[in-house]
Coordinates of C-alpha atoms in Angstrom, one line a residue:
Chain A
Q1379 CA 1.6 12.2 -3.2
Q1380 CA 2.5 8.4 -3.3
Q1381 CA 6.1 8.0 -4.1
V1382 CA 8.9 6.4 -2.8
K1383 CA 12.8 8.3 -3.6
Q1384 CA 15.7 6.0 -3.5
S1385 CA 19.2 6.8 -3.7
P1386 CA 21.9 6.4 -4.7
Q1387 CA 21.4 5.3 -8.3
S1388 CA 24.6 3.3 -8.4
L1389 CA 27.0 2.4 -5.8
I1390 CA 30.3 0.3 -6.3
V1391 CA 32.0 -1.2 -3.2
Q1392 CA 34.8 -3.4 -2.5
K1393 CA 34.0 -7.0 -1.4
G1394 CA 33.5 -7.1 2.3
G1395 CA 32.3 -3.6 2.3
I1396 CA 28.9 -2.9 3.8
P1397 CA 26.8 -0.8 0.9
I1398 CA 23.7 0.9 2.2
I1399 CA 20.8 1.9 0.0
N1400 CA 18.2 4.5 1.2
C1401 CA 14.5 5.3 0.6
A1402 CA 12.4 8.0 1.7
Y1403 CA 8.6 8.4 1.4
E1404 CA 6.0 11.2 2.3
N1405 CA 2.8 9.7 2.4
T1406 CA 2.1 7.7 5.5
A1407 CA -0.5 5.5 4.2
F1408 CA 2.2 2.7 3.5
D1409 CA 2.3 -0.4 6.0
Y1410 CA 4.6 -2.6 4.6
F1411 CA 8.4 -1.9 3.1
P1412 CA 9.9 -4.6 1.1
W1413 CA 13.2 -4.7 -0.8
Y1414 CA 13.9 -6.7 -4.0
Q1415 CA 17.1 -7.7 -5.8
Q1416 CA 17.1 -8.1 -9.4
F1417 CA 19.9 -9.8 -11.8
P1418 CA 19.9 -8.7 -15.2
G1419 CA 17.2 -10.6 -17.3
K1420 CA 15.5 -11.9 -14.3
G1421 CA 12.4 -11.0 -12.1
P1422 CA 12.8 -9.1 -9.0
A1423 CA 13.1 -11.5 -6.0
L1424 CA 11.9 -10.7 -2.4
L1425 CA 14.9 -10.0 -0.2
I1426 CA 13.5 -8.9 3.2
A1427 CA 10.8 -6.7 4.4
I1428 CA 9.6 -4.9 7.2
R1429 CA 6.8 -3.4 9.0
P1430 CA 6.6 0.0 10.4
D1431 CA 6.3 -0.8 13.9
V1432 CA 9.5 -2.4 13.8
S1433 CA 12.8 -0.5 13.7
E1434 CA 15.3 -3.2 12.5
K1435 CA 15.1 -6.5 10.8
K1436 CA 18.1 -8.7 10.1
E1437 CA 17.9 -11.7 7.8
G1438 CA 21.4 -13.2 7.2
R1439 CA 23.8 -10.5 5.6
F1440 CA 20.8 -8.2 4.9
T1441 CA 19.3 -5.6 7.3
I1442 CA 16.8 -3.0 7.0
S1443 CA 16.8 0.1 9.1
F1444 CA 13.5 1.8 9.6
N1445 CA 13.0 5.3 11.0
K1446 CA 9.2 6.0 11.0
S1447 CA 9.5 9.6 12.4
A1448 CA 11.8 10.5 9.4
K1449 CA 9.8 8.2 6.8
Q1450 CA 13.0 6.6 5.9
F1451 CA 14.3 3.3 5.5
S1452 CA 17.4 1.5 4.4
L1453 CA 19.0 -1.8 3.2
H1454 CA 22.5 -2.5 4.3
I1455 CA 24.4 -5.6 3.3
M1456 CA 27.2 -6.7 5.6
D1457 CA 30.3 -8.6 4.2
S1458 CA 29.2 -7.7 0.5
Q1459 CA 30.2 -10.3 -2.3
P1460 CA 30.6 -10.0 -5.8
G1461 CA 27.4 -12.2 -6.5
D1462 CA 25.6 -9.3 -4.5
S1463 CA 26.1 -7.2 -7.7
A1464 CA 22.5 -6.4 -8.6
T1465 CA 19.9 -3.8 -8.8
Y1466 CA 18.1 -3.4 -5.6
F1467 CA 14.4 -1.8 -5.4
C1468 CA 12.8 -0.5 -2.4
A1469 CA 9.1 -0.6 -2.1
A1470 CA 6.0 0.5 0.0
A1471 CA 2.6 -1.3 0.1
V1472 CA -0.3 1.2 -0.2
S1473 CA -2.6 0.6 2.9
G1474 CA -5.9 -0.6 2.2
T1475 CA -4.9 -1.8 -1.5
Y1476 CA -2.6 -4.3 -2.9
K1477 CA -0.7 -2.1 -4.7
Y1478 CA 3.0 -1.4 -4.1
I1479 CA 5.0 1.7 -5.2
F1480 CA 8.4 1.1 -6.2
G1481 CA 11.6 3.1 -5.7
T1482 CA 13.6 3.9 -8.8
G1483 CA 16.5 1.4 -8.1
T1484 CA 20.1 1.1 -7.0
R1485 CA 22.9 -0.3 -9.4
L1486 CA 25.1 -2.1 -6.9
K1487 CA 28.5 -3.5 -8.0
V1488 CA 30.8 -5.3 -5.7
L1489 CA 34.4 -5.7 -7.0
A1490 CA 36.5 -8.8 -6.0
Chain B
D549 CA 9.7 -25.7 -7.5
A550 CA 8.6 -22.8 -10.0
M551 CA 5.8 -20.6 -8.4
V552 CA 4.9 -17.9 -10.9
I553 CA 5.9 -19.1 -14.7
Q554 CA 5.7 -16.7 -17.4
N555 CA 5.6 -17.9 -21.1
P556 CA 7.2 -17.3 -23.4
R557 CA 10.3 -16.0 -21.9
Y558 CA 11.1 -14.2 -25.1
Q559 CA 8.4 -12.9 -27.6
V560 CA 9.2 -11.2 -30.8
T561 CA 6.1 -9.6 -32.6
Q562 CA 5.7 -7.2 -35.4
F563 CA 4.5 -3.5 -34.9
G564 CA 0.7 -3.5 -34.8
K565 CA 0.3 -7.3 -34.5
P566 CA -1.5 -8.6 -31.4
V567 CA 0.5 -10.5 -28.8
T568 CA -0.7 -12.4 -25.6
L569 CA 1.5 -12.9 -22.7
S570 CA 0.9 -15.7 -20.1
C571 CA 1.4 -16.2 -16.3
S572 CA 0.4 -19.1 -14.2
Q573 CA 0.9 -19.7 -10.5
T574 CA 1.1 -22.4 -8.1
L575 CA 0.7 -20.4 -5.0
N576 CA -3.1 -20.1 -5.2
H577 CA -2.8 -16.4 -4.5
N578 CA -5.6 -14.2 -4.7
V579 CA -3.9 -11.1 -6.2
M580 CA -2.0 -11.3 -9.7
Y581 CA -0.4 -8.4 -11.0
W582 CA 1.2 -7.4 -14.2
Y583 CA 4.2 -5.0 -14.7
Q584 CA 6.0 -3.1 -17.4
Q585 CA 9.8 -2.7 -16.8
K586 CA 12.1 -0.8 -19.2
S587 CA 15.8 -1.0 -19.0
S588 CA 17.2 0.4 -16.1
Q589 CA 14.0 1.5 -14.9
A590 CA 11.6 0.3 -11.7
P591 CA 8.8 -2.0 -12.5
K592 CA 5.6 0.0 -13.7
L593 CA 2.1 -1.5 -12.5
L594 CA -0.3 -1.8 -15.3
F595 CA -3.1 -3.8 -13.6
H596 CA -4.0 -6.0 -10.9
Y597 CA -6.7 -8.6 -10.1
Y598 CA -8.0 -9.6 -6.7
D599 CA -9.6 -12.8 -7.8
K600 CA -11.9 -11.7 -10.5
D601 CA -11.9 -8.1 -9.6
F602 CA -9.8 -6.1 -11.9
N603 CA -8.2 -2.7 -11.3
N604 CA -6.5 -1.1 -14.0
E605 CA -4.1 1.7 -13.3
A606 CA -5.2 5.3 -14.8
D607 CA -2.1 5.6 -16.8
T608 CA -2.1 2.3 -18.5
P609 CA -2.8 2.7 -22.2
D610 CA -6.0 1.1 -23.5
N611 CA -3.7 -1.1 -25.8
F612 CA -3.1 -3.1 -23.0
Q613 CA -5.8 -5.6 -21.7
S614 CA -5.9 -8.5 -19.3
R615 CA -7.7 -11.8 -18.6
R616 CA -7.9 -13.9 -15.5
P617 CA -10.1 -16.8 -16.5
N618 CA -9.3 -18.7 -13.2
T619 CA -7.3 -18.3 -10.2
S620 CA -4.1 -19.6 -11.5
F621 CA -3.9 -18.1 -14.8
C622 CA -3.7 -14.3 -15.9
F623 CA -3.0 -13.0 -19.5
L624 CA -1.9 -9.8 -20.9
D625 CA -2.9 -8.8 -24.2
I626 CA -1.5 -6.1 -26.2
R627 CA -3.6 -5.3 -29.0
S628 CA -1.4 -3.4 -31.3
P629 CA 2.0 -3.3 -30.2
G630 CA 4.1 -0.2 -31.0
L631 CA 7.9 0.1 -30.7
G632 CA 7.5 1.7 -27.4
D633 CA 6.1 -1.1 -25.9
A634 CA 9.2 -3.4 -25.9
A635 CA 10.1 -4.0 -22.5
M636 CA 10.4 -6.8 -19.9
Y637 CA 6.7 -7.7 -18.6
L638 CA 6.6 -9.2 -15.0
C639 CA 3.7 -11.0 -13.6
A640 CA 3.7 -11.1 -9.6
T641 CA 1.2 -12.6 -7.2
S642 CA 0.4 -12.0 -3.8
T643 CA -1.7 -13.3 -0.7
G644 CA -3.7 -10.2 -0.6
G645 CA -3.8 -10.8 3.1
T646 CA -1.6 -9.2 6.0
G647 CA 1.6 -11.0 4.6
Y648 CA 1.7 -8.6 1.7
E649 CA 4.6 -10.6 0.0
Q650 CA 4.7 -10.3 -3.2
Y651 CA 6.3 -13.1 -5.7
F652 CA 7.6 -12.2 -9.2
G653 CA 8.0 -14.4 -12.1
P654 CA 11.0 -14.4 -14.5
G655 CA 9.4 -12.0 -17.0
T656 CA 8.7 -12.2 -20.7
R657 CA 11.2 -10.0 -22.7
L658 CA 9.2 -8.4 -25.5
T659 CA 10.6 -7.3 -28.9
V660 CA 8.8 -5.0 -31.3
T661 CA 10.1 -5.1 -35.0

């Protein structure tokens, strides 16, 4: 089944903390895993993405960890700031198509 | 330097009155998508185009239709909007190549009265 499970549904951290958002999939026909950040009333914005042949990717304060054997990937936000408060979606691109399957989203709040 | 532009940003229509949402892109991407997003939910793919090739999701209601007259523009037509169609409608584009990066527009918030 083409599904991406995302957890937690919501997350509250203190400024400077490291929130971690997890996603898991069952179908192996995924070949690209992006993360999106969405602020209220705005469209999702691509944050960072990874391919399954890479175990970790860092861009600024954002890191994706990818465990191919466990079919899991996660987003870490280092030194989180109140401005990071948003909803985060993981996604997976279905091989051989142009389609993406989205996770259910995580609402993050970073307290000042 | 807007890349994916959606108009209007807010649309109010009456129950049953047809409405058209538009999307344009300056990226020259081959693939264009329409998603529906309801409050606190993930975007739900309605359909997508690779160039002029149209791909409809199996669970997209017949009430929703789309047109892509050229590479830059794509339209979403809702023939008879119901109250349940009130949502944010997101347009996105992708190269369709190995990059797979998908870029979203700001969305159109549709209200049905």
